[in-house]
Amino acid sequence: MRGGTELGRVRGLGSAKAGAHHWLTHRITAASNLFLMLWFVIVIARLPAYDYGTVRPWLASAWVAVPMILLIVSVFWHFRLGLQVVIEDYVHAETRVALMFLLNFFVVATSAIAIFSILKVAFTAAAGVPA
Amino acid sequence: MTVSILHRVTGSGMATVGTLLLVWWLAAIAGGPQSYAVFHMVFAEFGKGALGYIFGVGLTLSFFQHMASGIRHFILDTGAGYELNSAKRAAMATFVFSVLATIAFWAFLLGAK
Ligand code: HEM
Ligand code: HEM
């Protein structure tokens, strides 16, 4: 790439056209988080107990499994965008690339495990409690 | 100032610690009674559930604080609330709200059992 100052190198290129979308998606997921997290806090507080026999059939119900999957998508997407901003504010160059890679890896892996777990519980509900 | 850095701290805290605990909990349920027993042991039995209370109170307080300052963000994004006195009062209100909501949550949770 041509040398010069950092400003000189980017001047005239325009924006990457992704900033506004990032910002807006972050707000939209903040709004869906608000509803889904309030739902979550309320249903957790209302559970009569937290042992396996209570929690498993509870999670298996469509009324819990579906909002729970929506919550995973909304909250994980929201914090994926949020942590990107935090990383961009504090780390630069190679470390930033490495951390962004780790962040993507983390969010994809954790959401896959979470959604798989919910679906497994929901789809094996009729078969009783598998070991 | 304090409110905005707290927004960042609570958001990042929930995104890491909260995510790992939530995923562990869901995977433990999906894994069956033995795997759930490990989770239950760590957070509900060990030290009379000390870890459950530490992480539970920490995460609920973080959530309510982040939620309050998040809503404040929505209002500030519309361009309102920048006048110094109302900005200070709203910042104060987020603390009052998050502490009261956390107390209400745990009072309800423990009282209902
Ligand atoms: C009531 C639900 C929530 C609302 C209303 C909300 C709102 C917001 C808003 C408006 C922002 C942008 C702040 C900015 O642009 O500076 C934000 C940032 C963030 N949120 Fe949330 N959020 C919620 C739930 C969550 C949850 C559950 C998590 C984590 C699991 C989370 C993690 C984050 C992170 C990591 C950031 C970036 C912080 C920063 O850049 O300083 N949020 N949130
Ligand atoms: C315990 C509950 C709450 C009480 C008693 C309360 C009370 C107040 C009061 C008295 C004002 C001053 C209005 C003025 O300056 O004229 C205010 C302003 C404001 N509050 Fe709250 N509030 C509460 C919760 C919240 C929450 C949870 C948020 C959002 C996080 C919030 C956001 C704001 C904002 C942004 C303003 C400034 C609006 C403006 O002046 O344009 N409040 N609140």
CSV table of C-alpha atoms and ligand atoms in Angstrom, one decimal:
chain,number,residue,atom,x,y,z
A,1,MET,CA,0.0,0.0,0.0
A,2,ARG,CA,1.0,3.6,-0.6
A,3,GLY,CA,2.7,5.3,2.3
A,4,GLY,CA,1.7,8.7,3.9
A,5,THR,CA,-0.2,9.5,7.0
A,6,GLU,CA,-3.1,7.3,8.2
A,7,LEU,CA,-5.5,10.1,7.3
A,8,GLY,CA,-3.9,10.5,3.9
A,9,ARG,CA,-4.3,6.9,3.1
A,10,VAL,CA,-8.0,6.7,3.9
A,11,ARG,CA,-9.0,10.1,2.6
A,12,GLY,CA,-11.4,10.0,-0.3
A,13,LEU,CA,-12.2,6.3,0.2
A,14,GLY,CA,-15.5,6.9,1.9
A,15,SER,CA,-16.8,4.8,4.7
A,16,ALA,CA,-16.8,1.0,4.7
A,17,LYS,CA,-20.6,1.2,4.5
A,18,ALA,CA,-20.9,-1.2,7.4
A,19,GLY,CA,-20.9,1.2,10.4
A,20,ALA,CA,-24.5,2.3,10.3
A,21,HIS,CA,-25.7,-1.2,9.8
A,22,HIS,CA,-23.7,-2.4,12.8
A,23,TRP,CA,-25.1,0.5,14.9
A,24,LEU,CA,-28.7,-0.2,13.8
A,25,THR,CA,-28.5,-4.0,14.3
A,26,HIS,CA,-27.1,-3.3,17.8
A,27,ARG,CA,-30.1,-1.2,18.6
A,28,ILE,CA,-32.6,-3.6,17.2
A,29,THR,CA,-31.1,-6.5,19.2
A,30,ALA,CA,-31.0,-4.3,22.2
A,31,ALA,CA,-34.8,-3.9,21.9
A,32,SER,CA,-35.4,-7.6,21.4
A,33,ASN,CA,-33.1,-8.3,24.3
A,34,LEU,CA,-35.2,-6.1,26.5
A,35,PHE,CA,-38.3,-8.2,25.9
A,36,LEU,CA,-36.6,-11.6,25.9
A,37,MET,CA,-34.4,-11.0,28.9
A,38,LEU,CA,-37.3,-9.6,30.9
A,39,TRP,CA,-39.2,-12.8,30.0
A,40,PHE,CA,-36.2,-14.9,31.0
A,41,VAL,CA,-35.7,-13.1,34.4
A,42,ILE,CA,-39.4,-13.5,35.2
A,43,VAL,CA,-39.7,-17.2,34.3
A,44,ILE,CA,-36.5,-18.1,36.1
A,45,ALA,CA,-37.8,-16.3,39.3
A,46,ARG,CA,-41.1,-18.1,38.9
A,47,LEU,CA,-39.7,-21.6,38.6
A,48,PRO,CA,-40.8,-23.6,41.7
A,49,ALA,CA,-37.4,-25.3,42.0
A,50,TYR,CA,-34.2,-25.7,40.2
A,51,ASP,CA,-33.6,-29.5,40.3
A,52,TYR,CA,-33.4,-31.7,37.2
A,53,GLY,CA,-36.9,-33.0,37.5
A,54,THR,CA,-38.4,-29.5,37.4
A,55,VAL,CA,-36.0,-27.9,34.9
A,56,ARG,CA,-36.0,-30.5,32.1
A,57,PRO,CA,-39.7,-30.7,31.4
A,58,TRP,CA,-39.9,-27.0,31.8
A,59,LEU,CA,-37.3,-26.4,29.1
A,60,ALA,CA,-38.9,-29.1,26.9
A,61,SER,CA,-42.1,-27.1,26.5
A,62,ALA,CA,-42.5,-25.2,23.3
A,63,TRP,CA,-43.4,-22.1,25.3
A,64,VAL,CA,-40.0,-22.1,26.8
A,65,ALA,CA,-37.8,-23.7,24.2
A,66,VAL,CA,-38.8,-21.3,21.4
A,67,PRO,CA,-38.4,-18.0,23.3
A,68,MET,CA,-35.2,-19.5,24.7
A,69,ILE,CA,-33.8,-20.0,21.2
A,70,LEU,CA,-34.8,-16.5,20.2
A,71,LEU,CA,-33.1,-15.2,23.3
A,72,ILE,CA,-29.9,-17.0,22.3
A,73,VAL,CA,-29.9,-15.5,18.8
A,74,SER,CA,-30.8,-12.0,20.0
A,75,VAL,CA,-28.5,-11.8,23.0
A,76,PHE,CA,-25.5,-13.5,21.4
A,77,TRP,CA,-25.8,-11.4,18.2
A,78,HIS,CA,-26.0,-8.2,20.4
A,79,PHE,CA,-23.0,-9.1,22.5
A,80,ARG,CA,-21.1,-10.1,19.4
A,81,LEU,CA,-21.6,-6.6,18.0
A,82,GLY,CA,-20.9,-5.0,21.4
A,83,LEU,CA,-17.7,-6.9,22.1
A,84,GLN,CA,-16.5,-5.9,18.6
A,85,VAL,CA,-16.8,-2.3,19.6
A,86,VAL,CA,-15.0,-2.9,22.9
A,87,ILE,CA,-12.1,-4.7,21.1
A,88,GLU,CA,-11.9,-2.0,18.4
A,89,ASP,CA,-11.6,0.7,21.2
A,90,TYR,CA,-8.8,-0.9,23.1
A,91,VAL,CA,-6.7,-3.2,20.8
A,92,HIS,CA,-5.1,-2.6,17.4
A,93,ALA,CA,-3.3,-4.4,14.6
A,94,GLU,CA,-2.6,-8.1,14.8
A,95,THR,CA,-4.0,-8.5,18.4
A,96,ARG,CA,-7.2,-7.1,17.1
A,97,VAL,CA,-7.5,-9.5,14.3
A,98,ALA,CA,-6.7,-12.4,16.7
A,99,LEU,CA,-9.3,-11.3,19.2
A,100,MET,CA,-11.9,-10.8,16.5
A,101,PHE,CA,-11.3,-14.3,15.4
A,102,LEU,CA,-11.6,-15.6,18.9
A,103,LEU,CA,-14.8,-13.6,19.4
A,104,ASN,CA,-16.4,-15.1,16.3
A,105,PHE,CA,-15.3,-18.5,17.3
A,106,PHE,CA,-16.7,-18.0,20.8
A,107,VAL,CA,-20.1,-16.8,19.7
A,108,VAL,CA,-20.6,-19.4,17.1
A,109,ALA,CA,-19.5,-22.3,19.3
A,110,THR,CA,-21.5,-21.2,22.4
A,111,SER,CA,-24.7,-20.5,20.4
A,112,ALA,CA,-24.4,-23.9,18.6
A,113,ILE,CA,-24.1,-25.7,21.9
A,114,ALA,CA,-26.9,-23.7,23.5
A,115,ILE,CA,-29.4,-24.2,20.6
A,116,PHE,CA,-28.4,-27.9,20.2
A,117,SER,CA,-29.1,-28.4,23.9
A,118,ILE,CA,-32.5,-26.7,23.8
A,119,LEU,CA,-33.6,-28.7,20.7
A,120,LYS,CA,-32.3,-31.9,22.1
A,121,VAL,CA,-34.3,-31.5,25.3
A,122,ALA,CA,-37.4,-30.4,23.4
A,123,PHE,CA,-37.3,-33.2,20.8
A,124,THR,CA,-36.7,-36.0,23.3
A,125,ALA,CA,-39.4,-34.8,25.7
A,126,ALA,CA,-41.9,-37.4,24.6
A,127,ALA,CA,-39.4,-40.2,25.1
A,128,GLY,CA,-39.2,-39.4,28.8
A,129,VAL,CA,-36.0,-38.5,30.5
A,130,PRO,CA,-33.0,-40.1,28.6
A,131,ALA,CA,-29.8,-40.8,30.5
B,1,MET,CA,-19.3,8.8,33.1
B,2,THR,CA,-19.6,6.1,35.6
B,3,VAL,CA,-22.8,4.9,34.0
B,4,SER,CA,-21.3,4.5,30.6
B,5,ILE,CA,-18.2,2.6,31.7
B,6,LEU,CA,-20.6,0.4,33.8
B,7,HIS,CA,-22.6,-0.2,30.7
B,8,ARG,CA,-19.5,-1.6,29.1
B,9,VAL,CA,-18.3,-3.6,32.1
B,10,THR,CA,-21.8,-5.2,32.7
B,11,GLY,CA,-22.3,-5.9,29.0
B,12,SER,CA,-18.9,-7.5,28.6
B,13,GLY,CA,-19.3,-9.4,31.9
B,14,MET,CA,-22.6,-10.9,30.9
B,15,ALA,CA,-21.3,-11.7,27.4
B,16,THR,CA,-18.4,-13.8,28.8
B,17,VAL,CA,-19.3,-15.1,32.3
B,18,GLY,CA,-23.0,-15.0,31.7
B,19,THR,CA,-22.8,-16.8,28.4
B,20,LEU,CA,-20.6,-19.6,29.7
B,21,LEU,CA,-22.9,-20.2,32.7
B,22,LEU,CA,-26.0,-20.1,30.5
B,23,VAL,CA,-24.5,-22.5,28.0
B,24,TRP,CA,-23.2,-24.8,30.8
B,25,TRP,CA,-26.7,-24.9,32.3
B,26,LEU,CA,-28.5,-25.7,29.1
B,27,ALA,CA,-25.9,-28.3,28.1
B,28,ALA,CA,-26.2,-29.8,31.6
B,29,ILE,CA,-30.0,-30.2,31.2
B,30,ALA,CA,-29.6,-31.7,27.8
B,31,GLY,CA,-26.8,-34.0,29.1
B,32,GLY,CA,-29.1,-35.8,31.5
B,33,PRO,CA,-29.4,-36.2,35.3
B,34,GLN,CA,-25.7,-36.9,35.9
B,35,SER,CA,-24.4,-33.9,34.1
B,36,TYR,CA,-27.1,-31.7,35.7
B,37,ALA,CA,-26.0,-33.1,39.1
B,38,VAL,CA,-22.5,-31.6,38.5
B,39,PHE,CA,-23.9,-28.1,37.7
B,40,HIS,CA,-26.3,-28.4,40.7
B,41,MET,CA,-23.5,-29.4,43.0
B,42,VAL,CA,-21.3,-26.5,42.0
B,43,PHE,CA,-23.9,-23.7,42.2
B,44,ALA,CA,-26.6,-25.0,44.6
B,45,GLU,CA,-24.9,-27.4,47.0
B,46,PHE,CA,-21.2,-26.4,47.4
B,47,GLY,CA,-20.9,-24.0,50.4
B,48,LYS,CA,-24.7,-23.8,50.7
B,49,GLY,CA,-24.9,-22.5,47.1
B,50,ALA,CA,-22.4,-19.7,47.7
B,51,LEU,CA,-21.3,-19.7,44.0
B,52,GLY,CA,-24.9,-19.6,42.9
B,53,TYR,CA,-25.5,-16.5,44.9
B,54,ILE,CA,-22.3,-14.8,44.0
B,55,PHE,CA,-22.8,-15.4,40.2
B,56,GLY,CA,-26.5,-15.1,40.4
B,57,VAL,CA,-26.6,-11.7,42.2
B,58,GLY,CA,-23.7,-10.5,40.1
B,59,LEU,CA,-25.4,-11.3,36.9
B,60,THR,CA,-28.9,-10.0,37.9
B,61,LEU,CA,-27.4,-6.7,39.1
B,62,SER,CA,-25.3,-6.5,35.9
B,63,PHE,CA,-28.4,-7.2,33.8
B,64,PHE,CA,-30.6,-4.6,35.5
B,65,GLN,CA,-27.9,-2.0,35.4
B,66,HIS,CA,-27.1,-2.7,31.7
B,67,MET,CA,-30.9,-2.7,30.9
B,68,ALA,CA,-31.4,0.7,32.6
B,69,SER,CA,-28.4,2.4,31.0
B,70,GLY,CA,-29.4,0.7,27.7
B,71,ILE,CA,-32.8,2.3,27.8
B,72,ARG,CA,-31.1,5.6,28.8
B,73,HIS,CA,-29.0,5.2,25.6
B,74,PHE,CA,-32.2,4.9,23.5
B,75,ILE,CA,-33.4,8.2,25.0
B,76,LEU,CA,-30.0,9.9,24.6
B,77,ASP,CA,-29.9,8.7,21.0
B,78,THR,CA,-33.1,10.7,20.3
B,79,GLY,CA,-31.1,13.8,21.3
B,80,ALA,CA,-32.9,14.3,24.6
B,81,GLY,CA,-31.5,14.3,28.2
B,82,TYR,CA,-28.1,15.9,27.7
B,83,GLU,CA,-28.7,18.9,30.0
B,84,LEU,CA,-26.4,18.3,32.9
B,85,ASN,CA,-28.9,18.1,35.7
B,86,SER,CA,-31.3,15.7,34.0
B,87,ALA,CA,-28.3,13.6,32.7
B,88,LYS,CA,-27.1,13.3,36.3
B,89,ARG,CA,-30.5,12.5,37.7
B,90,ALA,CA,-31.1,9.9,35.0
B,91,ALA,CA,-27.7,8.3,35.7
B,92,MET,CA,-28.6,8.2,39.4
B,93,ALA,CA,-31.9,6.7,38.5
B,94,THR,CA,-30.3,3.8,36.7
B,95,PHE,CA,-28.4,2.8,39.9
B,96,VAL,CA,-31.5,3.1,42.1
B,97,PHE,CA,-33.4,1.0,39.6
B,98,SER,CA,-30.8,-1.7,39.2
B,99,VAL,CA,-30.4,-2.2,43.0
B,100,LEU,CA,-34.1,-2.2,43.7
B,101,ALA,CA,-34.9,-4.6,40.8
B,102,THR,CA,-32.1,-7.0,42.0
B,103,ILE,CA,-33.5,-6.9,45.5
B,104,ALA,CA,-37.1,-7.5,44.2
B,105,PHE,CA,-35.9,-10.4,42.0
B,106,TRP,CA,-34.2,-12.2,44.8
B,107,ALA,CA,-36.9,-11.5,47.3
B,108,PHE,CA,-39.5,-13.0,44.9
B,109,LEU,CA,-37.3,-15.9,43.9
B,110,LEU,CA,-36.5,-16.9,47.5
B,111,GLY,CA,-39.9,-15.9,48.9
B,112,ALA,CA,-41.8,-18.1,46.4
B,113,LYS,CA,-39.9,-21.3,47.3
C,1,HEM,C1,-32.4,-5.2,28.4
C,1,HEM,C2,-31.6,-5.7,27.5
C,1,HEM,C3,-30.5,-4.9,26.8
C,1,HEM,C4,-30.5,-3.6,26.4
C,1,HEM,C5,-31.7,-2.7,26.3
C,1,HEM,C6,-29.2,-3.3,25.9
C,1,HEM,C7,-28.8,-2.1,25.3
C,1,HEM,C8,-27.6,-1.9,24.8
C,1,HEM,C9,-27.2,-0.7,24.0
C,1,HEM,C10,-28.1,0.4,23.6
C,1,HEM,C11,-25.9,-0.8,23.7
C,1,HEM,C12,-25.0,0.2,22.9
C,1,HEM,C13,-24.3,1.1,23.8
C,1,HEM,C14,-23.3,2.0,23.0
C,1,HEM,O1,-23.6,2.2,21.8
C,1,HEM,O2,-22.4,2.6,23.6
C,1,HEM,C15,-25.4,-2.0,24.3
C,1,HEM,C16,-24.1,-2.4,24.3
C,1,HEM,C17,-23.7,-3.7,24.7
C,1,HEM,N1,-24.4,-4.7,25.3
C,1,HEM,FE1,-26.4,-4.6,25.7
C,1,HEM,N2,-28.4,-4.4,26.1
C,1,HEM,C18,-29.2,-5.4,26.7
C,1,HEM,C19,-28.8,-6.7,27.0
C,1,HEM,C20,-27.5,-7.2,26.9
C,1,HEM,C21,-27.0,-8.5,27.3
C,1,HEM,C22,-28.0,-9.6,27.9
C,1,HEM,C23,-25.7,-8.6,27.0
C,1,HEM,C24,-24.7,-9.7,27.2
C,1,HEM,C25,-25.0,-10.9,27.3
C,1,HEM,C26,-25.3,-7.3,26.5
C,1,HEM,C27,-24.0,-7.0,26.1
C,1,HEM,C28,-23.6,-5.8,25.5
C,1,HEM,C29,-22.3,-5.4,25.2
C,1,HEM,C30,-21.0,-6.3,25.3
C,1,HEM,C31,-22.3,-4.1,24.7
C,1,HEM,C32,-21.1,-3.3,24.2
C,1,HEM,C33,-20.7,-2.3,25.3
C,1,HEM,C34,-19.8,-1.2,24.8
C,1,HEM,O3,-19.6,-1.0,23.6
C,1,HEM,O4,-19.4,-0.4,25.7
C,1,HEM,N3,-26.4,-6.5,26.4
C,1,HEM,N4,-26.4,-2.7,25.0
C,2,HEM,C1,-36.7,4.3,39.8
C,2,HEM,C2,-37.2,4.7,38.7
C,2,HEM,C3,-37.0,6.0,38.1
C,2,HEM,C4,-37.4,7.3,38.6
C,2,HEM,C5,-38.0,7.6,40.0
C,2,HEM,C6,-37.0,8.3,37.7
C,2,HEM,C7,-37.1,9.6,37.8
C,2,HEM,C8,-36.7,10.6,36.9
C,2,HEM,C9,-36.7,12.0,37.1
C,2,HEM,C10,-37.3,12.7,38.4
C,2,HEM,C11,-36.2,12.6,36.0
C,2,HEM,C12,-35.9,14.1,35.9
C,2,HEM,C13,-36.7,14.6,34.7
C,2,HEM,C14,-36.2,16.0,34.5
C,2,HEM,O1,-35.0,16.2,34.5
C,2,HEM,O2,-37.1,16.9,34.2
C,2,HEM,C15,-35.8,11.6,35.1
C,2,HEM,C16,-35.2,11.8,33.9
C,2,HEM,C17,-34.7,10.8,33.1
C,2,HEM,N1,-34.8,9.4,33.3
C,2,HEM,FE1,-35.7,8.6,34.9
C,2,HEM,N2,-36.4,7.7,36.6
C,2,HEM,C18,-36.4,6.3,36.8
C,2,HEM,C19,-35.9,5.3,36.0
C,2,HEM,C20,-35.3,5.5,34.9
C,2,HEM,C21,-34.7,4.5,34.1
C,2,HEM,C22,-34.7,3.0,34.4
C,2,HEM,C23,-34.2,5.1,33.0
C,2,HEM,C24,-33.5,4.5,31.8
C,2,HEM,C25,-32.5,3.9,32.0
C,2,HEM,C26,-34.4,6.5,33.1
C,2,HEM,C27,-34.1,7.5,32.1
C,2,HEM,C28,-34.2,8.8,32.3
C,2,HEM,C29,-33.7,9.8,31.3
C,2,HEM,C30,-33.0,9.5,30.0
C,2,HEM,C31,-34.0,11.0,31.8
C,2,HEM,C32,-33.7,12.4,31.2
C,2,HEM,C33,-34.9,12.8,30.4
C,2,HEM,C34,-34.8,14.3,30.1
C,2,HEM,O3,-34.5,15.1,31.0
C,2,HEM,O4,-34.9,14.6,28.9
C,2,HEM,N3,-35.1,6.7,34.2
C,2,HEM,N4,-36.1,10.3,35.7
